Coordinates of C-alpha atoms in Angstrom, one line a residue:
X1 CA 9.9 25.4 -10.3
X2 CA 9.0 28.2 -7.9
X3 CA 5.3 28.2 -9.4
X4 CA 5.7 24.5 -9.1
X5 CA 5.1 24.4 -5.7
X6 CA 2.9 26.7 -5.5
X7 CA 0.7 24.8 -7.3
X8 CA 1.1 21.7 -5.7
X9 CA 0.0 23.2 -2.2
X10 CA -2.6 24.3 -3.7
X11 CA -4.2 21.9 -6.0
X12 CA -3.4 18.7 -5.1
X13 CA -4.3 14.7 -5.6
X14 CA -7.8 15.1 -4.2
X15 CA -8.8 18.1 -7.0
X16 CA -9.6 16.1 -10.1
X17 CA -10.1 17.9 -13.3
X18 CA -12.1 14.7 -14.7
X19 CA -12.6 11.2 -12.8
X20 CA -8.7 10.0 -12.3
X21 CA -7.6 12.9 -13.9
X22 CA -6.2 15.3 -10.3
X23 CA -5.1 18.7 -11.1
X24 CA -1.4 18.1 -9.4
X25 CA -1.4 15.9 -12.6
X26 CA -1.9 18.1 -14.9
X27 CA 0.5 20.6 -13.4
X28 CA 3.4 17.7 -13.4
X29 CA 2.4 17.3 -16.9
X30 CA 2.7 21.0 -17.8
X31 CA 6.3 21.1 -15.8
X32 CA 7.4 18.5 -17.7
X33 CA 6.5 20.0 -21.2
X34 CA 7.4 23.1 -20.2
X35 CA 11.0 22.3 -19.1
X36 CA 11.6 19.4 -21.8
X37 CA 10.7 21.7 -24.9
X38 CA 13.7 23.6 -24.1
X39 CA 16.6 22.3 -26.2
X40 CA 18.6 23.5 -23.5
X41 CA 17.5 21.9 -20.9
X42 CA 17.7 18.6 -23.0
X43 CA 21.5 19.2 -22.4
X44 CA 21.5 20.1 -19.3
X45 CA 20.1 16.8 -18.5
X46 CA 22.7 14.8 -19.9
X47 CA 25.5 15.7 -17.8
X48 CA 23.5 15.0 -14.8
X49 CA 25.3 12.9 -12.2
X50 CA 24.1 9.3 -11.4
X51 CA 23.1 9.4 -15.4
X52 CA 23.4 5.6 -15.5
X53 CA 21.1 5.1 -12.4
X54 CA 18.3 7.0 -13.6
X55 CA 18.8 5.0 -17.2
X56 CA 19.0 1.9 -15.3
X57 CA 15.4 2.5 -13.4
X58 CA 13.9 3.4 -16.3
X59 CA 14.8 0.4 -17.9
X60 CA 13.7 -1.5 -14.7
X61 CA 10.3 0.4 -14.9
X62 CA 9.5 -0.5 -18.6
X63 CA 10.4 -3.9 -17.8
X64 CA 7.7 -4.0 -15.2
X65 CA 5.2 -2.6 -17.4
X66 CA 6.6 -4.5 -20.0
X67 CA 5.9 -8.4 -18.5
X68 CA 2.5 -7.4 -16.8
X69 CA 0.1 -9.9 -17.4
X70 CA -2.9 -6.9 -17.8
X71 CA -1.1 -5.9 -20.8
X72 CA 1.9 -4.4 -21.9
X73 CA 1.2 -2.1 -23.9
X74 CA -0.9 -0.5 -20.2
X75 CA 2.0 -1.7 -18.7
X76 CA 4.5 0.8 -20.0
X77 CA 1.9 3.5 -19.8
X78 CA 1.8 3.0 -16.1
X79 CA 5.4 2.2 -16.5
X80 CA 6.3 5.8 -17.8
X81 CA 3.7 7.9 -15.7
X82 CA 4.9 6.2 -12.7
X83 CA 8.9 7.0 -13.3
X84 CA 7.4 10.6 -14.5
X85 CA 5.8 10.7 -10.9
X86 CA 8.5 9.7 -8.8
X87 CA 12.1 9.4 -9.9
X88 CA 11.4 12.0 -12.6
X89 CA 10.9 14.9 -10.1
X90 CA 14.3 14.4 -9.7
X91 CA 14.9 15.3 -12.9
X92 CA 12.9 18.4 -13.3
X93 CA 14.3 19.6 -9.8
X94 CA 17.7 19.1 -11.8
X95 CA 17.0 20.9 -14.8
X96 CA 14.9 23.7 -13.3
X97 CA 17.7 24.8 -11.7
X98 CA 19.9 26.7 -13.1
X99 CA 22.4 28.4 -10.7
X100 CA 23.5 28.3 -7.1
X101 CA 22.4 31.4 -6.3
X102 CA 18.3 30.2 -7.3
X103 CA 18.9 29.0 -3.5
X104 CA 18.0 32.1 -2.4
X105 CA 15.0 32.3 -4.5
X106 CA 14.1 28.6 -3.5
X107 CA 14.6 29.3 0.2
X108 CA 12.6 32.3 0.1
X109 CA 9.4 30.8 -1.9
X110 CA 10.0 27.4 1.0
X111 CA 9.6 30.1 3.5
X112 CA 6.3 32.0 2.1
X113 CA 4.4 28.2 1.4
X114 CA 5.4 27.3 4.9
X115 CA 3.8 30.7 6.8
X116 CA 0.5 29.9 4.6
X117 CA 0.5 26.1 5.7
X118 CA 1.0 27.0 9.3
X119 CA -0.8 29.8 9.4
X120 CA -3.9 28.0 7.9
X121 CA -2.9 25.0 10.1
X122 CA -3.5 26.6 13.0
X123 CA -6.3 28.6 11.6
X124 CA -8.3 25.5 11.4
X125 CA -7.7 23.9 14.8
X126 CA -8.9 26.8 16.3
X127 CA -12.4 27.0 14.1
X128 CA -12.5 23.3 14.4
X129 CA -13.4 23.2 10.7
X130 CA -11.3 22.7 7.4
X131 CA -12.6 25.3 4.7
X132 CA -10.7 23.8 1.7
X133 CA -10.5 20.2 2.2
X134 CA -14.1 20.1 3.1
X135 CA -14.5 20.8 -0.5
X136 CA -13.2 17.8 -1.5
X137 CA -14.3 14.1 -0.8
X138 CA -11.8 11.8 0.3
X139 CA -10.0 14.3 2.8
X140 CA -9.1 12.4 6.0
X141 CA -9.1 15.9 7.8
X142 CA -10.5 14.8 11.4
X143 CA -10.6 16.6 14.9
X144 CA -13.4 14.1 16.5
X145 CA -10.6 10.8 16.6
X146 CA -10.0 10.5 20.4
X147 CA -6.2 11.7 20.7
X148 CA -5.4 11.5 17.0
X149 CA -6.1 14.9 15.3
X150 CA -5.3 15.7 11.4
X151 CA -5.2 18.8 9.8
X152 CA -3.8 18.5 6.7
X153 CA -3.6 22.2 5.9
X154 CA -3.8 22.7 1.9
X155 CA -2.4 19.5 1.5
X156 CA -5.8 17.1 1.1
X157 CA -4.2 14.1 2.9
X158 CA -2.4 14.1 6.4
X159 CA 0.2 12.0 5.5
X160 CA 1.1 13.9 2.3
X161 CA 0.9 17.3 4.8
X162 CA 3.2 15.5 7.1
X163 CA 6.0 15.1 4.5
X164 CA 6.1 18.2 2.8
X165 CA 5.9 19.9 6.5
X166 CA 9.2 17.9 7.8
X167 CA 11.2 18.6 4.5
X168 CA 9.9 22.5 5.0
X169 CA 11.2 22.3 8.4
X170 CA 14.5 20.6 7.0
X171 CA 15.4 22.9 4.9
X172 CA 14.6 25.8 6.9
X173 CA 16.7 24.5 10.5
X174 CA 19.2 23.8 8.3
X175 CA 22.9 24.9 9.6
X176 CA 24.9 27.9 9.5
X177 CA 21.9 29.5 8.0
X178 CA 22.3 32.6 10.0
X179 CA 20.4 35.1 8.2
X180 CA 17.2 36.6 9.6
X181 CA 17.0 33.8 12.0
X182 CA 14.6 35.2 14.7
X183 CA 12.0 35.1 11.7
X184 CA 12.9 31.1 10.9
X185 CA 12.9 29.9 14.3
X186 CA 9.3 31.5 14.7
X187 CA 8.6 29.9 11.1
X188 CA 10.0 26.9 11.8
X189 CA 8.1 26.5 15.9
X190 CA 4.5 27.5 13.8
X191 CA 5.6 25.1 11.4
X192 CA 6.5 22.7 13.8
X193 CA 2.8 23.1 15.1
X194 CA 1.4 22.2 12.0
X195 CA 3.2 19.1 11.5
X196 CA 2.0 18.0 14.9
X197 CA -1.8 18.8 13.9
X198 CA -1.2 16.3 10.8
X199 CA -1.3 13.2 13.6
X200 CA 1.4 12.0 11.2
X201 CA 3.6 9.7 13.1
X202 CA 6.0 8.6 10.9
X203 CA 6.9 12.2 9.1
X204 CA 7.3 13.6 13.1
X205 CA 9.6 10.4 13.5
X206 CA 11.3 11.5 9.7
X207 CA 11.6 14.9 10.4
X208 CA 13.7 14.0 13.4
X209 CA 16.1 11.3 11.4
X210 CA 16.8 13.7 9.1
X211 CA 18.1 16.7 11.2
X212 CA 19.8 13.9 13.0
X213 CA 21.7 13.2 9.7
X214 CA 22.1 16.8 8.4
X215 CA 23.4 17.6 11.8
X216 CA 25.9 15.0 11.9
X217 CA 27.2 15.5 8.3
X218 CA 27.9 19.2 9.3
X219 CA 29.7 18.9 12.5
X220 CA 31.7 15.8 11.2
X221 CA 33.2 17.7 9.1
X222 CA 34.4 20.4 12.1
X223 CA 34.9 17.8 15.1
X224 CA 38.0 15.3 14.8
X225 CA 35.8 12.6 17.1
X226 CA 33.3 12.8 15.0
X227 CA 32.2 9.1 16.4
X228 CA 31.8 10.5 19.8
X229 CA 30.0 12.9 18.8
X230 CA 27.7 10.7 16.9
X231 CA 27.6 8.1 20.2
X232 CA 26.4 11.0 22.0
X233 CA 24.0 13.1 19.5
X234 CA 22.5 9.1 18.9
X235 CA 22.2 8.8 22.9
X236 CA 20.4 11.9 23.2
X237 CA 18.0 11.4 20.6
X238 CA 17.0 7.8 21.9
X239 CA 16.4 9.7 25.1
X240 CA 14.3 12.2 23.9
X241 CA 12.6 10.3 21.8
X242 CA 11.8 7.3 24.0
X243 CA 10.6 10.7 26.1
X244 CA 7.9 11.7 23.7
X245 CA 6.5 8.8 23.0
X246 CA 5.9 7.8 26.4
X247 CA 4.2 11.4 26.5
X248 CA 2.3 11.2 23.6
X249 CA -0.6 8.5 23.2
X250 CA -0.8 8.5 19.7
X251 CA 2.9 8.2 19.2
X252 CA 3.1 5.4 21.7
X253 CA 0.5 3.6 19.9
X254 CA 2.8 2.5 17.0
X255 CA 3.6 -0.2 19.6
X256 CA 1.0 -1.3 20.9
X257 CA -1.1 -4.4 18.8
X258 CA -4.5 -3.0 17.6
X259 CA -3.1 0.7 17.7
X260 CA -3.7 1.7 21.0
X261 CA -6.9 3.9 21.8
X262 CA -6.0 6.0 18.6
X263 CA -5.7 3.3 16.1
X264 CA -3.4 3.6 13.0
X265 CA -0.8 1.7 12.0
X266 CA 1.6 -0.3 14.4
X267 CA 4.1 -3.6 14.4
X268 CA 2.3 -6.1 15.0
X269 CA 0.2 -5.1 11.7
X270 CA 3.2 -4.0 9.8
X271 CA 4.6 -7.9 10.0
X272 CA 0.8 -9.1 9.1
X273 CA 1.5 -7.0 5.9
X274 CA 4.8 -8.3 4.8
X275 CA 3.9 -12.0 5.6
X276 CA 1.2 -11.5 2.6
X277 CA 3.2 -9.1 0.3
X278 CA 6.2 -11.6 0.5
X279 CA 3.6 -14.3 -0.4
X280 CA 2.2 -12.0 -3.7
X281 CA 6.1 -11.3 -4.6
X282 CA 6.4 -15.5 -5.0
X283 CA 3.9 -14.9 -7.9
X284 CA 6.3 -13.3 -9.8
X285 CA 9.2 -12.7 -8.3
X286 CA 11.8 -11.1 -10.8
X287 CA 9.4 -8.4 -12.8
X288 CA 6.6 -8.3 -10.2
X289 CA 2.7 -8.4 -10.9
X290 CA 2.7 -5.1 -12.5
X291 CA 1.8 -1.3 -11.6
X292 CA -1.2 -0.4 -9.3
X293 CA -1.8 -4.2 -9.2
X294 CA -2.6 -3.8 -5.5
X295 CA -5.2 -1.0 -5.6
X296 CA -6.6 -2.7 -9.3
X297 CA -6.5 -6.2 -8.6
X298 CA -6.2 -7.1 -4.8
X299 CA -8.3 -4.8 -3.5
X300 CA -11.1 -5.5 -6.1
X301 CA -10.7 -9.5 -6.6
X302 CA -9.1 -10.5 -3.3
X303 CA -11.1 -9.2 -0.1
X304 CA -8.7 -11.9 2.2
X305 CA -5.8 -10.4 0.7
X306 CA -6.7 -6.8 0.9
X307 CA -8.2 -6.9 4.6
X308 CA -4.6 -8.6 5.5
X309 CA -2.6 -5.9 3.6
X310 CA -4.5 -3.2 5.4
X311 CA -3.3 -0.5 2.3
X312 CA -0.2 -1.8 1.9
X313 CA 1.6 1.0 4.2
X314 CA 5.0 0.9 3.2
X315 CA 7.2 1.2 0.0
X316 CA 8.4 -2.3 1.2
X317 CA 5.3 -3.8 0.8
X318 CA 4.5 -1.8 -2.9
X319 CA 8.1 -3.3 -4.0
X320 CA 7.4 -6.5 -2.8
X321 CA 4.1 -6.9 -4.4
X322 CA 3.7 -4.7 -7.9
X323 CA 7.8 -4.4 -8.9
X324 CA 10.0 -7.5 -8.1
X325 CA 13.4 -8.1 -7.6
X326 CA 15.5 -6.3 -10.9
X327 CA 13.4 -2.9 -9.4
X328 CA 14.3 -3.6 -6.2
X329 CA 18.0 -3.6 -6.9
X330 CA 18.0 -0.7 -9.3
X331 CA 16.5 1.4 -6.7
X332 CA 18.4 -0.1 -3.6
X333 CA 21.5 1.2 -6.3
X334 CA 20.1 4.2 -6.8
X335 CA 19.7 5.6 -3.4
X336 CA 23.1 4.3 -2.7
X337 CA 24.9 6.1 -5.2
X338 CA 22.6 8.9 -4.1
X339 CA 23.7 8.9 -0.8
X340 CA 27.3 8.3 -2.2
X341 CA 28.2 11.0 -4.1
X342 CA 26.1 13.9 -1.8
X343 CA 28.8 12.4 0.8
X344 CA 31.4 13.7 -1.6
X345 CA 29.9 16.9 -1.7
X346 CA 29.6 17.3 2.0
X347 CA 31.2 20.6 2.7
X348 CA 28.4 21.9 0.9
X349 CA 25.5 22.8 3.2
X350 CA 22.5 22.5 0.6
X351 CA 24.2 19.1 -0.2
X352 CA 24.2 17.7 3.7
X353 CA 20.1 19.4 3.7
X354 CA 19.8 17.1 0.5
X355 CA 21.4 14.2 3.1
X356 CA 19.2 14.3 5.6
X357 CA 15.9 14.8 3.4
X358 CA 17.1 11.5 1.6
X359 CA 17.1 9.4 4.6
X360 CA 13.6 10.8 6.0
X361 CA 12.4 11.1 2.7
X362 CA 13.1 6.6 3.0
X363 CA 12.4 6.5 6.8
X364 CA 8.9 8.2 5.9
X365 CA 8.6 5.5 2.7
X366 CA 9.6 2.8 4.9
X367 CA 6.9 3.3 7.7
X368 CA 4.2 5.1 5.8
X369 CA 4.7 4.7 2.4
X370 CA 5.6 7.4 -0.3
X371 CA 2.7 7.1 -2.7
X372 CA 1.7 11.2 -3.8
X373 CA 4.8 12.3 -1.7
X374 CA 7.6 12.2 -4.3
X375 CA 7.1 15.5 -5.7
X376 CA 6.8 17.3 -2.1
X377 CA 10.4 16.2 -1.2
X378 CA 12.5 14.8 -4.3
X379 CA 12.5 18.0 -6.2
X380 CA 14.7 19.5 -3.9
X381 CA 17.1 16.4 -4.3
X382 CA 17.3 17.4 -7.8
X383 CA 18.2 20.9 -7.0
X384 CA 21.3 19.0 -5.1
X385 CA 22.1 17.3 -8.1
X386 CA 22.3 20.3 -10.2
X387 CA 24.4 21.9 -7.0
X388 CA 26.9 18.8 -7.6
X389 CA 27.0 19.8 -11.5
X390 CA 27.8 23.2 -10.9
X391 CA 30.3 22.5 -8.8
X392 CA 32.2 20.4 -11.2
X393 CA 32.2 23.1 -12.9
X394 CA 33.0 25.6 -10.7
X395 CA 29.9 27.8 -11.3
X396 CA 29.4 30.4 -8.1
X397 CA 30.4 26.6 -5.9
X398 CA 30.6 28.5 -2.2
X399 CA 30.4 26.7 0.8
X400 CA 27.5 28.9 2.6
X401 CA 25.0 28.4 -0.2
X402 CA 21.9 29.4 1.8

């Protein structure tokens, strides 16, 4: 898994092998095969917890595929690479971890990606030039956009930066983790840096709901009036962050209709978008209009359509029009036994770190969308999974786990 992420830092969506062929592909591909071929692992991944969830969005995926009017025999193709390429890093996270104390290991390779990202990060804000991305078309690296700046670092895509950044920064501010902690605050302020050169909005506004959540979780546990607490950590945060965007053009602009002077997404064009995908959901409300039918059929046959959706910025709006209701359900019941049983595992720090990347791992979908960011953030979910399985088992189950 380790190698994993290396590689994913490295060669990501905007490195194609062939034409609609990227190298992260192939890699996810190649971690698949290479953990599956193990009968072992085949095992492993049948006392995973939430086994009926995962069964039940697969199910709600091939039904997708299955009733697309392209095709359905393209249908569950895009069916199965899709689950592979969201929901199934999950699963490999899971199974590529063996034992609690691979924490340390993970920690320790999250620490060496994050000094390359900000090193580089900073590296190319103060050239004014991006070395690697520049290599590749489609990179939305910019320094010439008014107040809006985006560096993506190694990461091709600002957006896609800004996520694996925040859960970086997650993992690393997590509590009570005590050792060499001179080193992880400086990791964590350079890393901090870098997530503000992204220009990302929404994974700045993430990273903060989910140490707001990983906070809570671990001094609820400690403080008797934990509601209190929670009134006045949810005070302070309002008043900080009301603070920063008044400070901070770019952020402010998420309010203001047209985007402000530095353009991007705001409101007013977030309702714009869900007036139209509620209208394409009507079309076929229960299994949706299929996979990719925004990017393959919208945007190609339906210029009105596509210069109303604007991208379709939000897993909301991807829901609404390619999956339908029965997906809906299965993954609104997914993320609630998700959240569910990590509560029962609370007084387990990796488990509250697996909390809060949850809910800014849905704040970030919500906003921004999550398209290319699954495997950036949900692996590390599955390593909580695998945490809750050992547990139940009692295997080396400690309560300072990193």
């Amino acid at each position: 898994m380790v190698y994993f992420l290396w590689g994913i830092m490295f060669c990501n969506y905007g490195v194609e092998v062939i034409p609609h062929l990227s190298v992260l592909r192939v890699l996810t591909i190649a971690f698949y095969i290479s953990v599956f071929m193990r009968k072992s692992n085949r095992l492993i991944l049948l006392n995973i917890p939430l086994k009926r969830q995962f069964i039940l969005l697969f199910i709600a995926y091939l039904c997708t595929g299955l009733f697309d009017d392209r095709g359905c025999s393209v249908g569950l193709y895009k069916a199965i690479l899709e689950y592979m390429e969201t929901f199934g890093f999950i699963l490999l996270g899971y199974i590529s971890f063996y034992h609690t104390n691979d924490l340390h290991k993970l920690l320790h390779a999250i620490l060496q990606i994050a000094l390359c990202v900000s090193i580089y990060s900073i590296i190319t804000y103060l050239i004014g030039a991006d070395i690697v991305n520049s290599q590749i078309p489609g990179t939305d690296f910019s320094m010439n956009s008014g107040a809006r700046v985006r560096i993506p670092s190694f990461y091709y895509s600002s957006h896609i930066a800004g996520a694996a950044i925040s859960s970086m920064l997650i993992i690393i501010i997590s509590p009570e983790n005590n050792k060499n902690i001179k080193h992880r605050l400086l990791l964590a302020f350079l890393l901090f840096i870098a997530l503000l050169f992204t220009g990302s909005r929404s994974s700045i506004l993430a990273l903060f709901v989910g140490l707001i959540f990983v906070y809570y979780y671990f001094y609820s546990s400690k403080v008797q009036s934990h509601k209190v607490l929670l009134l006045v950590l949810g005070l302070g945060v309002v008043g900080v962050v009301a603070s920063f965007i008044s400070r901070i053009p770019f952020l402010s602009d998420m309010f203001e209709e047209g985007g402000g002077d530095t353009g991007g997404s705001n409101i007013f064009m977030r309702l714009q978008q869900l007036v139209y995908s509620y209208e394409l959901f009507l079309q076929s409300p229960y299994f949706g209009n299929g996979f990719k039918y925004f990017w393959e059929v919208v945007k190609v046959d339906d210029s009105f359509l596509s210069s109303m959706l604007l991208g379709a910025e939000s897993y909301v709006f991807v829901l609404l029009i390619e999956r339908g209701l029965i997906q809906i359900v299965t993954i609104v019941y997914f993320f609630f036994s998700l959240i569910k049983i990590f509560m029962q595992y609370k007084d387990k720090i990796f488990i509250i770190t697996c909390m809060g990347l949850t809910w800014a791992f849905l704040f970030n979908s919500i906003v921004t969308g999550n398209g290319d960011k699954w495997s950036y953030m949900m692996i590390y979910i599955g390593c909580g999974l695998s945490v809750i399985r050992n547990c139940r088992k009692n295997i080396s189950c400690t309560k300072k786990q990193l």
